[in-house]
Coordinates of C-alpha atoms in Angstrom, one line a residue:
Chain A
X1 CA -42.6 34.1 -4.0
X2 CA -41.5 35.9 -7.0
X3 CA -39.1 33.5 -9.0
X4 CA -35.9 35.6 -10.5
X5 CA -35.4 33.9 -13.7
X6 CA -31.4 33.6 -13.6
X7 CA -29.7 34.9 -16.7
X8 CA -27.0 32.9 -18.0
X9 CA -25.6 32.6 -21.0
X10 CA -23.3 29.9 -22.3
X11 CA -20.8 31.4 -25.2
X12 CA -18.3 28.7 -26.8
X13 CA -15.3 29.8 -28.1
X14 CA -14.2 27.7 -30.6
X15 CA -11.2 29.5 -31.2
X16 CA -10.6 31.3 -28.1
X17 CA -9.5 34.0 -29.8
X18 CA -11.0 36.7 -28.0
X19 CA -8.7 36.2 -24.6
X20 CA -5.3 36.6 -24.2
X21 CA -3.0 33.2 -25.0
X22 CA 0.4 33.1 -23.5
X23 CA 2.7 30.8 -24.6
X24 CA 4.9 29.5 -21.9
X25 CA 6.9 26.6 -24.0
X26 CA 6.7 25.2 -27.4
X27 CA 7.4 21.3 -27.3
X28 CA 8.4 19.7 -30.8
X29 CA 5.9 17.5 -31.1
X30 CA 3.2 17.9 -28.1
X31 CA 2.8 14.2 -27.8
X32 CA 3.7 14.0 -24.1
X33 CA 2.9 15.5 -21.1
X34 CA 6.5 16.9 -20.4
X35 CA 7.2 18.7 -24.1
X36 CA 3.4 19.6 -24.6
X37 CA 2.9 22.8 -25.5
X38 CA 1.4 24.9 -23.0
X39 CA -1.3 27.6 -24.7
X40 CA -3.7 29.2 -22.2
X41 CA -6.8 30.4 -23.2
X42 CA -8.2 32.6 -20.2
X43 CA -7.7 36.0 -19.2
X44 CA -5.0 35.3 -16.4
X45 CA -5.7 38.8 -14.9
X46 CA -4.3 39.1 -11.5
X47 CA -7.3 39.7 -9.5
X48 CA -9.5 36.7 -10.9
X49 CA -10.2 33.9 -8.7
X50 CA -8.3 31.0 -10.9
X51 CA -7.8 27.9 -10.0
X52 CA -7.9 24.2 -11.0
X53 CA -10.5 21.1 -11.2
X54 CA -9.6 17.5 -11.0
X55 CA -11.2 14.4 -9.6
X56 CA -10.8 10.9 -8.9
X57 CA -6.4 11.3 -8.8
X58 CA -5.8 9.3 -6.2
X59 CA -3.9 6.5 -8.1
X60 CA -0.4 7.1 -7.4
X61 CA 0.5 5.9 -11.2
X62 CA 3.2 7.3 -13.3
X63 CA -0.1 8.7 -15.7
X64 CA -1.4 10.4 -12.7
X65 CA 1.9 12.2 -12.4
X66 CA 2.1 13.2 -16.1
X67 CA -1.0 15.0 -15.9
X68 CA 0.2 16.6 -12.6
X69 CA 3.9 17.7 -14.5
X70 CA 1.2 19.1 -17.1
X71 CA -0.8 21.3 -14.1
X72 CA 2.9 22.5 -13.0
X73 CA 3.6 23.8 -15.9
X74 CA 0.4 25.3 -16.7
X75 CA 0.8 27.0 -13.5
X76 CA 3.9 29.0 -14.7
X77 CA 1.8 30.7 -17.0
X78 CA -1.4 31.0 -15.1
X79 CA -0.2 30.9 -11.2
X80 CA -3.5 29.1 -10.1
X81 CA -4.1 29.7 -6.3
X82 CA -6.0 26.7 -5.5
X83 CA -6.9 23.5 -6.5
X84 CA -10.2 21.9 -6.3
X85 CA -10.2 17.9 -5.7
X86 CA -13.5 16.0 -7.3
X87 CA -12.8 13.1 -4.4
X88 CA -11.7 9.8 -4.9
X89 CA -8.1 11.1 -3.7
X90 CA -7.1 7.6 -2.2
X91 CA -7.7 4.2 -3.9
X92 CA -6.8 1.2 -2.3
X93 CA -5.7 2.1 0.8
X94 CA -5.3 4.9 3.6
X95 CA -1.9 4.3 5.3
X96 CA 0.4 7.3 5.3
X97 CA 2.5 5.8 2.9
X98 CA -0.4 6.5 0.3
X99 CA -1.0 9.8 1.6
X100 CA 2.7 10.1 0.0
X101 CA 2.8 8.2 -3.1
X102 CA -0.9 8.7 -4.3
X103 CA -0.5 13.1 -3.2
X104 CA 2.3 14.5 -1.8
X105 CA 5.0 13.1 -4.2
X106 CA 2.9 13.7 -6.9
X107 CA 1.8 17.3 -6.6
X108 CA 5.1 18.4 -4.2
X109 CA 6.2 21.2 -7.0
X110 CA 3.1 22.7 -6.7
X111 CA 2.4 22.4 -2.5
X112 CA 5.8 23.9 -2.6
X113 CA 4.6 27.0 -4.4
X114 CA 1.5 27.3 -1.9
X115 CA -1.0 25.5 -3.9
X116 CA -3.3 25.0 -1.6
X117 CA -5.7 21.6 -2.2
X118 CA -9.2 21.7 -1.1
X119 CA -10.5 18.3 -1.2
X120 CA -14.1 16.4 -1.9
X121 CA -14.5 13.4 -0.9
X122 CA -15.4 9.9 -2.5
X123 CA -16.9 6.9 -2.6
X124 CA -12.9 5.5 -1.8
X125 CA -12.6 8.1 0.4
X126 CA -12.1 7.3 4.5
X127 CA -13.6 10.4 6.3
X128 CA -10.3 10.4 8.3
X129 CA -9.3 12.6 5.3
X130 CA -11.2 15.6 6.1
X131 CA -8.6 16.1 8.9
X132 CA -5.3 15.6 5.9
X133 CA -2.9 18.9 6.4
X134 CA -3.2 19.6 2.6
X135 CA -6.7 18.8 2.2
X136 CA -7.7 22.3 4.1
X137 CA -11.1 20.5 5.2
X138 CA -10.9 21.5 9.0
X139 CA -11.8 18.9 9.8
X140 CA -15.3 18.2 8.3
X141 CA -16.8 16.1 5.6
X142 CA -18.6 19.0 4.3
X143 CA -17.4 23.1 4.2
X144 CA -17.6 26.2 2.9
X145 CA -15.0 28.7 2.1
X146 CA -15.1 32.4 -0.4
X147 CA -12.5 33.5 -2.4
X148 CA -13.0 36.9 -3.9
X149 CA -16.8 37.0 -4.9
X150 CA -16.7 33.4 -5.4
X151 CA -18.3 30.5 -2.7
X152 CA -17.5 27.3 -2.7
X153 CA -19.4 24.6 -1.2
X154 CA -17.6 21.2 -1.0
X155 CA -20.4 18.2 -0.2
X156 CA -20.0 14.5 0.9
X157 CA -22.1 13.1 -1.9
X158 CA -21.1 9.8 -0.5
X159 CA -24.0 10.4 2.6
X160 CA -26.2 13.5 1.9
X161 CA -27.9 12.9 5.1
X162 CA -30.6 15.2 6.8
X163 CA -27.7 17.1 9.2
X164 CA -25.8 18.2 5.7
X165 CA -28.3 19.0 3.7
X166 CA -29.8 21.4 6.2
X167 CA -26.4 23.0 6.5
X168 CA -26.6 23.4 3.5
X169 CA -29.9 24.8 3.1
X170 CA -29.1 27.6 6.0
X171 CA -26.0 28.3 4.9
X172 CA -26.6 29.5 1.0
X173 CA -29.7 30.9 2.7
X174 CA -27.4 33.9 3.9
X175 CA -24.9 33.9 1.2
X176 CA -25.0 37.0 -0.7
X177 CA -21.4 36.0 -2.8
X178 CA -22.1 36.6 -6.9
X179 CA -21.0 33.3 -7.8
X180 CA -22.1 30.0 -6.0
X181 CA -20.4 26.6 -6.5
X182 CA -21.0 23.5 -5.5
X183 CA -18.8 20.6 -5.8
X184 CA -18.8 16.8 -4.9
X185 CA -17.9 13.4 -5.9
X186 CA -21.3 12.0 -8.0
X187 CA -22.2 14.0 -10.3
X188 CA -25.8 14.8 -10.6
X189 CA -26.1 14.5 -14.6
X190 CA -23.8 12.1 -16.5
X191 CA -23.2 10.8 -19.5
X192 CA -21.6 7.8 -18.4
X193 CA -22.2 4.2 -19.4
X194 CA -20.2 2.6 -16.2
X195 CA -22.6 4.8 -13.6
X196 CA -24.6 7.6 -15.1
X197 CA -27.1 10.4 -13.4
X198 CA -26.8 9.7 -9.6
X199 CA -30.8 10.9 -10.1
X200 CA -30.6 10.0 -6.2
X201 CA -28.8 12.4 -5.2
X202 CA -30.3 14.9 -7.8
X203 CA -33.4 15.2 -6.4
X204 CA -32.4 16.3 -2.9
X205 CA -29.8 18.9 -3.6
X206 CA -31.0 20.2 -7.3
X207 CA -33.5 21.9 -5.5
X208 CA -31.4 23.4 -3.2
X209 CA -29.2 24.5 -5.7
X210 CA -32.0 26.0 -8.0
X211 CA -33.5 27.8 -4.7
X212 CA -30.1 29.1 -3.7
X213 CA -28.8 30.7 -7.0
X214 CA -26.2 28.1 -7.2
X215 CA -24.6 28.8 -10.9
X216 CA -22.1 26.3 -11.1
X217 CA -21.3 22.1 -10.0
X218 CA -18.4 20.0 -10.3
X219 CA -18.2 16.5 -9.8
X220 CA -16.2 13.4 -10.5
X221 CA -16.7 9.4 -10.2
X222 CA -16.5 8.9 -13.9
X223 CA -13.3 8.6 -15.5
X224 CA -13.6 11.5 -18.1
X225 CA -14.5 15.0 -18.5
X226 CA -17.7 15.9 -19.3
X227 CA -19.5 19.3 -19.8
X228 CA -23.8 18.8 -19.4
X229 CA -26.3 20.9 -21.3
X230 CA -27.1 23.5 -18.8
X231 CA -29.8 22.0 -16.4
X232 CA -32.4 24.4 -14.6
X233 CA -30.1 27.3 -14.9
X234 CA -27.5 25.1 -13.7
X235 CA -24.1 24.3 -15.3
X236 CA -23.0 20.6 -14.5
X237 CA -19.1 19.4 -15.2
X238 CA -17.7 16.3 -14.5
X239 CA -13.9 16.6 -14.0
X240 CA -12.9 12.7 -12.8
X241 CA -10.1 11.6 -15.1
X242 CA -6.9 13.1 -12.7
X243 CA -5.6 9.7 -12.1
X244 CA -8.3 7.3 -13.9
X245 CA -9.8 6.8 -17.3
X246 CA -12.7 4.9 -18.4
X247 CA -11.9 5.4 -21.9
X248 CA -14.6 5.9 -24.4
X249 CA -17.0 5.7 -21.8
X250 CA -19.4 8.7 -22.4
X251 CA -22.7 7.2 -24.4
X252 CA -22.5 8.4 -28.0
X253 CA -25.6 10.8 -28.9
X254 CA -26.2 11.7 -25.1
X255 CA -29.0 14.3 -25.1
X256 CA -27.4 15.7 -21.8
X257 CA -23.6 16.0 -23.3
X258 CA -22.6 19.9 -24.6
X259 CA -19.1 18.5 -24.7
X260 CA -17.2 15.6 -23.6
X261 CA -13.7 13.9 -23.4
X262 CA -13.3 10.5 -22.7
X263 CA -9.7 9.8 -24.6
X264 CA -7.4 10.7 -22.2
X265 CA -6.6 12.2 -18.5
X266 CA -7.6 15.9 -18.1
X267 CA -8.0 18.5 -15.9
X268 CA -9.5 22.0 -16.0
X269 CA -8.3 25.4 -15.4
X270 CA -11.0 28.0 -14.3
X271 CA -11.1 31.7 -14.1
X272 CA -13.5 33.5 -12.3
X273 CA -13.7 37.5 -12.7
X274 CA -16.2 39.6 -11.7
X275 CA -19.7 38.3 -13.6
X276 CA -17.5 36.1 -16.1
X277 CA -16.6 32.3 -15.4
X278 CA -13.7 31.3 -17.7
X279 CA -13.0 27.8 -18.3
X280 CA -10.3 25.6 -20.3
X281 CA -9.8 21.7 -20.1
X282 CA -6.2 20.3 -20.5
X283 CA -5.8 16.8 -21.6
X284 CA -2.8 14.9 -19.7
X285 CA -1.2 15.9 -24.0
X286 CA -1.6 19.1 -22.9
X287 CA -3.9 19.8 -25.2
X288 CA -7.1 22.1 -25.3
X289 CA -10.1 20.0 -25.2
X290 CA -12.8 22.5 -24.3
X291 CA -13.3 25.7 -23.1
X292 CA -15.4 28.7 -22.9
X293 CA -17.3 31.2 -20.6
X294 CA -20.3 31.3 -18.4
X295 CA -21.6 35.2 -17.6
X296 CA -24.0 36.1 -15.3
X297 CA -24.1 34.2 -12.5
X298 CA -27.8 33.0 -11.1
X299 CA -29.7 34.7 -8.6
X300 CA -31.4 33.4 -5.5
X301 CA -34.9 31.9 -7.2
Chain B
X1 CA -69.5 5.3 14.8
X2 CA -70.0 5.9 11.4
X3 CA -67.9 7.3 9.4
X4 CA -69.2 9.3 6.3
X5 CA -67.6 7.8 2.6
X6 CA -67.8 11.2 0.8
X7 CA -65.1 13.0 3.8
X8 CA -63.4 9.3 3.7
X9 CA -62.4 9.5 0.4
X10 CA -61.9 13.3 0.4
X11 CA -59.2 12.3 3.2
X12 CA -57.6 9.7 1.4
X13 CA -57.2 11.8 -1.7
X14 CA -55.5 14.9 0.4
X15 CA -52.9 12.6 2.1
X16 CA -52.4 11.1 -1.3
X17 CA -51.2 14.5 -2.8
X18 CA -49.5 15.4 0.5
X19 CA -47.6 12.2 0.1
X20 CA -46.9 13.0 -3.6
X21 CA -45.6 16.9 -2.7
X22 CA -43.6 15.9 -0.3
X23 CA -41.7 12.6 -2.7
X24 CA -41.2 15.4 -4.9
X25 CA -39.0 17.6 -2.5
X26 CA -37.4 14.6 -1.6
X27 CA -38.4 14.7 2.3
X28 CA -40.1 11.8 4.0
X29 CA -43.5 11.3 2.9
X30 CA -44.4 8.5 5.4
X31 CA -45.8 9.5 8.8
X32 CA -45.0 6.9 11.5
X33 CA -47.1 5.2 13.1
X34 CA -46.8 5.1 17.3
X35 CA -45.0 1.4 16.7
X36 CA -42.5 2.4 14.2
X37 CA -42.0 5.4 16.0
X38 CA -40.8 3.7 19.4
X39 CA -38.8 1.1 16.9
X40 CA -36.9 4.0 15.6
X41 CA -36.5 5.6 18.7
X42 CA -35.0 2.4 20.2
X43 CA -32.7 1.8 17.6
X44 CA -31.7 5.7 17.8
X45 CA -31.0 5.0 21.2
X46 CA -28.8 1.9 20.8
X47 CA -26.8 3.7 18.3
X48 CA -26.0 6.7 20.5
X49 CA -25.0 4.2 23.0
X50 CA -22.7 3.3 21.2
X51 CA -21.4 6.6 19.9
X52 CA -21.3 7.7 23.9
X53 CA -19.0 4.8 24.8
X54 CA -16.6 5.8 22.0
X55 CA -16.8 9.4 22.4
X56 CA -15.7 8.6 26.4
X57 CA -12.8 6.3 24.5
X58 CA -11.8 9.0 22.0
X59 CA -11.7 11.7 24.7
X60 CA -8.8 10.0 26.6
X61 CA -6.8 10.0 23.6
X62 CA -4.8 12.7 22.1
X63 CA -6.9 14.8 20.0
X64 CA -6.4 14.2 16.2
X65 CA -5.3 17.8 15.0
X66 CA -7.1 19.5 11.8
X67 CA -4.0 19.6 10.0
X68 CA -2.6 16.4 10.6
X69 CA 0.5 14.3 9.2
X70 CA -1.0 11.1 7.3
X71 CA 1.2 8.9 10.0
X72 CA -0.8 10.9 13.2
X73 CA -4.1 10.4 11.5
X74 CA -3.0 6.5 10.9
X75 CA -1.8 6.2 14.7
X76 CA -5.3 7.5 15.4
X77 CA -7.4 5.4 14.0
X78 CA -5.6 2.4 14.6
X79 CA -5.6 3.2 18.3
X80 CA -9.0 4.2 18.0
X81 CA -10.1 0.9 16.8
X82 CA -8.0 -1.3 19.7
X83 CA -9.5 1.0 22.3
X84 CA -13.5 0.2 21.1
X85 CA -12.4 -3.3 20.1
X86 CA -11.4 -4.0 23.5
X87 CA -13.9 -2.3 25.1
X88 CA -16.8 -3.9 22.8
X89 CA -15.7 -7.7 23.4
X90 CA -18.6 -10.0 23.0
X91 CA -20.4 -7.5 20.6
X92 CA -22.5 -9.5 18.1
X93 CA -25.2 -8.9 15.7
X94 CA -28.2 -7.8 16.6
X95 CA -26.8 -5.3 19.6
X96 CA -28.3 -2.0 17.5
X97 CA -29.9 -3.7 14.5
X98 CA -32.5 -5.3 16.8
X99 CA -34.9 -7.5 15.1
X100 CA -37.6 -4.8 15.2
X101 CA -35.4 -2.6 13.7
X102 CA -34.3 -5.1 10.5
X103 CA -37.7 -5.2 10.2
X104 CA -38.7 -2.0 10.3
X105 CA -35.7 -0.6 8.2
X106 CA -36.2 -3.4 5.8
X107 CA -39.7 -1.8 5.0
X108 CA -38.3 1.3 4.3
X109 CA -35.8 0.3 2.1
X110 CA -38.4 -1.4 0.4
X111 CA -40.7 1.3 0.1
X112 CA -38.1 3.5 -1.3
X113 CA -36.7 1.4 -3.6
X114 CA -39.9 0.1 -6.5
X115 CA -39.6 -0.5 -10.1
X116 CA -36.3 1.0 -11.8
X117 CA -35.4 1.9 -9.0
X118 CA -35.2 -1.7 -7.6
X119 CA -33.1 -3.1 -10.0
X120 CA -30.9 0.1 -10.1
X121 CA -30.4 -0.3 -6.4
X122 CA -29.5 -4.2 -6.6
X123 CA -27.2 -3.8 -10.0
X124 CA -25.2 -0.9 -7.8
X125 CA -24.8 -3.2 -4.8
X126 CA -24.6 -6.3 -6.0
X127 CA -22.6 -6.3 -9.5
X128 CA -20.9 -2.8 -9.5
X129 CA -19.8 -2.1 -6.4
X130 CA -16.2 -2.5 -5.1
X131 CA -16.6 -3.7 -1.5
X132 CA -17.5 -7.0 -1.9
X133 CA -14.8 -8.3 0.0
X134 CA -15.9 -6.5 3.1
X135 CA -16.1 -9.5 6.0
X136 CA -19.3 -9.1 8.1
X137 CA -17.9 -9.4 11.4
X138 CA -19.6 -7.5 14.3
X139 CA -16.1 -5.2 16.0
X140 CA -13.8 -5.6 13.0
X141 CA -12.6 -3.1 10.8
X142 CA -14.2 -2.3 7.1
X143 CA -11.1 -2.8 5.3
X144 CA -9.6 0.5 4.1
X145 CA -9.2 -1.4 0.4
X146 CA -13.0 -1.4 -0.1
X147 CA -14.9 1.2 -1.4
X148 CA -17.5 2.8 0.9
X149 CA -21.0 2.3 -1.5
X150 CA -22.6 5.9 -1.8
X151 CA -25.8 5.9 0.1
X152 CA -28.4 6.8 -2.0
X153 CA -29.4 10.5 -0.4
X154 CA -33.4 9.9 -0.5
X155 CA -33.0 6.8 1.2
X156 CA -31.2 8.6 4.6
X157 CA -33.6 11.0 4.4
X158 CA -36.3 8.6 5.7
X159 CA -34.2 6.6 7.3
X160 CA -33.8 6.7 11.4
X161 CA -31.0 9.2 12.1
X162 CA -27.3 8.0 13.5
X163 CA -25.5 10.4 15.3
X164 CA -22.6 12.1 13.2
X165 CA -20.2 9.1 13.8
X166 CA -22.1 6.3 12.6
X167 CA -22.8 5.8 8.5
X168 CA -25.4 3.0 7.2
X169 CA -23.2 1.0 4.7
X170 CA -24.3 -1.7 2.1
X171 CA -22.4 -4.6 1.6
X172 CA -23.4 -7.2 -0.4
X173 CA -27.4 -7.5 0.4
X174 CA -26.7 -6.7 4.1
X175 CA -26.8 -3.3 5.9
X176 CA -23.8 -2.2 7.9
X177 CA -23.6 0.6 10.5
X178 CA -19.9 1.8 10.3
X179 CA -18.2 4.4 12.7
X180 CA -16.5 6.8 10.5
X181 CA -13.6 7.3 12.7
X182 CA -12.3 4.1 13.8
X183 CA -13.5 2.1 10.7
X184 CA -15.2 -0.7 12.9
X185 CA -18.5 -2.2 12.0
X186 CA -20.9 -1.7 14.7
X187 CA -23.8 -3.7 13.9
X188 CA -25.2 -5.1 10.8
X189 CA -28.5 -6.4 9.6
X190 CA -29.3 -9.3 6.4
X191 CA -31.7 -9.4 4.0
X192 CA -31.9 -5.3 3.3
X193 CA -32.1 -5.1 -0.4
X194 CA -35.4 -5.3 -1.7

């Protein structure tokens, strides 16, 4: 079978210059998450896909909501349809009174403006989640829904059994979307010194994803933000600081790290329009800590 | 009979390489013998037993919608759980995990964990992990407060399949079979780390 090299190419903007930046609010200082100033970076044009990446939040601390009051207001400027949960949503404990304090209270602003959540979930995760109001999982550990020309594919990395990975397998089979994304809670490549590569889990769904034309995986389980080296084709992020951080964490000199942030909370904001996949990470500061865009999504191999 | 050397070892070196291709996709490379395959079969069958009595339990109570308040998918569970704990009285270990099965699921673990891979496995488990409180009591509940250890995804690939309700867990050096619903501990086996 003839193997379509995928074409992808990787361009850092270190200035961001070349996209429109709107400036919602200008704090005084931008020490905290509440005055920060709030500078977007990505196109914002009304028919992208955009929305936002965050993992492991489900802490119910007063951090936890600073980087959420940092999203809010990040959504005034770039109204964000949807936001896409790394897993992890729940530590501790799964009565409805943390369904409250460690999500609803914290993200109520933005549930009220229709915000919808679509979560992943964890290795703290109960699977009685998947059937959560705001979590839009209909009731499955593992789904699939399109927005625009984009697919998303959330997976139970906590049991990549035989059932889910041939779902998977006959699903992206027939998916002719341009852009394919994957997320999940262990991320396949990692920089991290607490857990690392889940190599694991790598070597039954890379594969998949390689076959499949899958451009594009988030994941979470370590407390920072990391952005991989692409791998096979593949772009690898680790979003999993939205309620936790393992600070200083990510092993100096890591030949897998393109860019990483391990000082504080952060979350990213994604843009997805036509063959261009526009990305921005916010620390919990409010403050730009990466960004860039990925064109030309991968073909099926 | 005798059996010519040359073919013998021609054999031997084809299922080698079949063995290797297949590790390398990550699908089971071991071909059961007619023993292990009536083990796993038995133990297959114990565990849907299981998930049939529950699924008859479930089915009387109200159905759990997809968009459910926190406090209706609490009420369910905890229901759940007093329905199957009531009707599994006298459950102990050993009911699925039958000592052919430990044994059997024991060498597979084994097999699939050598080396780096060994330690890896043991240092997750046994010094990172965050369920270490988890009592192993046959019909109880795996405390919402512990964290539910990722399986690794190579391992449940050879292992015998559970229906859709039913996770392998580790805990400590044992091996748990959870239902993913109710939270109970169905069954659990010792001795399964390598």
């Amino acid at each position: 079978m003839k193997r379509i090299t995928a074409s992808l190419i990787l361009t850092i903007l270190v200035t961001l210059s070349l996209v429109n930046a709107q400036t919602a609010q200008t704090g005084t200082n931008g020490k905290s998450a509440t005055n920060s100033p709030v500078t977007l970076k990505l196109p914002n044009k009304q028919d992208s896909v955009r929305f936002v990446v965050i993992g492991d939040t489900g802490t119910g601390t007063h951090q936890q909501l600073e980087l959420a009051q940092v999203m809010l207001r990040y959504h005034q400027v770039f109204p964000f349809e949807f936001v896409l949960m790394m897993g992890d949503n729940m530590y501790g404990g799964e009565k409805a009174v943390d369904y409250k304090q460690k999500f609803e209270n914290i993200y109520r602003p933005l549930l009220d403006q229709k915000v919808k959540f679509y979560a992943a979930l964890g290795n703290h995760d109960d699977s009685n989640q998947r059937f959560y109001e705001y979590f839009n999982m209909e009731g499955q550990e593992y789904y699939h829904f399109k927005k625009g020309n984009v697919s998303f594919y959330s997976l139970n990395s906590n049991y990549m059994d035989k059932k889910q990975v041939d779902w998977l397998n006959e699903k992206l089979a027939t998916d002719t979307t341009t852009w394919k994304i994957a997320y999940f809670h262990h991320p396949p490549y990692s920089s991290g010194g607490a857990h690392g590569s889940d190599t694991k889990l790598r070597e039954i769904v890379e594969p998949i994803f390689v076959k499949h034309g899958v451009s594009v995986v988030f994941a979470g389980h370590e407390h920072f933000y990391e952005r991989i080296k692409p791998q096979k084709g593949i772009y690898y992020f680790i979003s999993g600081s939205g309620g936790k951080l393992r600070q200083g964490d990510v092993k100096e000199g890591s030949p897998l790290t393109e860019k990483a942030y391990d000082r504080d909370m952060s979350f990213m904001l994604i843009e997805i329009n036509d063959k261009q996949m526009h990305f921005q990470v916010i620390s919990r500061k409010g403050e730009t800590v990466d960004g860039g865009v990925i064109s030309n999504p991968r073909k099926t191999s | 009979m005798r059996i010519n050397p040359v073919l013998a070892i021609v054999g031997a070196v084809a299922l080698c390489l079949v063995t290797v291709h297949q590790s390398a996709k990550g699908q089971t490379a071991h071909v059961l013998s007619p023993n292990e395959k009536q083990i796993a079969e038995t133990f297959e069958q114990r565990a849907k037993a299981y998930t049939k009595m529950r699924e008859q339990l479930e089915a009387q109570m109200p159905k759990l919608s997809k968009e459910a308040k926190p406090e209706e998918i609490e009420t369910h569970k905890k229901q759940f759980q007093e329905r199957v704990r009531a009707a599994r009285t006298g459950a102990k270990p050993g009911d699925v995990f039958t000592p052919e099965a430990a044994t059997y699921i024991r060498a597979i673990i084994k097999d699939e964990f050598k080396g780096k891979d060994k330690i890896e496995l043991r240092d997750t488990v046994l010094r990172e992990s965050e369920n270490k409180e988890v009592p192993l009591r046959v019909n109880y509940p795996y405390p919402e407060s512990q964290e539910l250890l990722e399986m690794p995804a190579t391992l449940l690939m050879r292992l015998p399949q559970l229906p859709k309700q039913l996770r392998y867990r580790f805990v400590r050096s044992n091996l748990l079979l959870v239902d993913r619903e109710n939270g109970l501990i169905v069954d659990y086996m010792t001795n399964a780390l390598p």
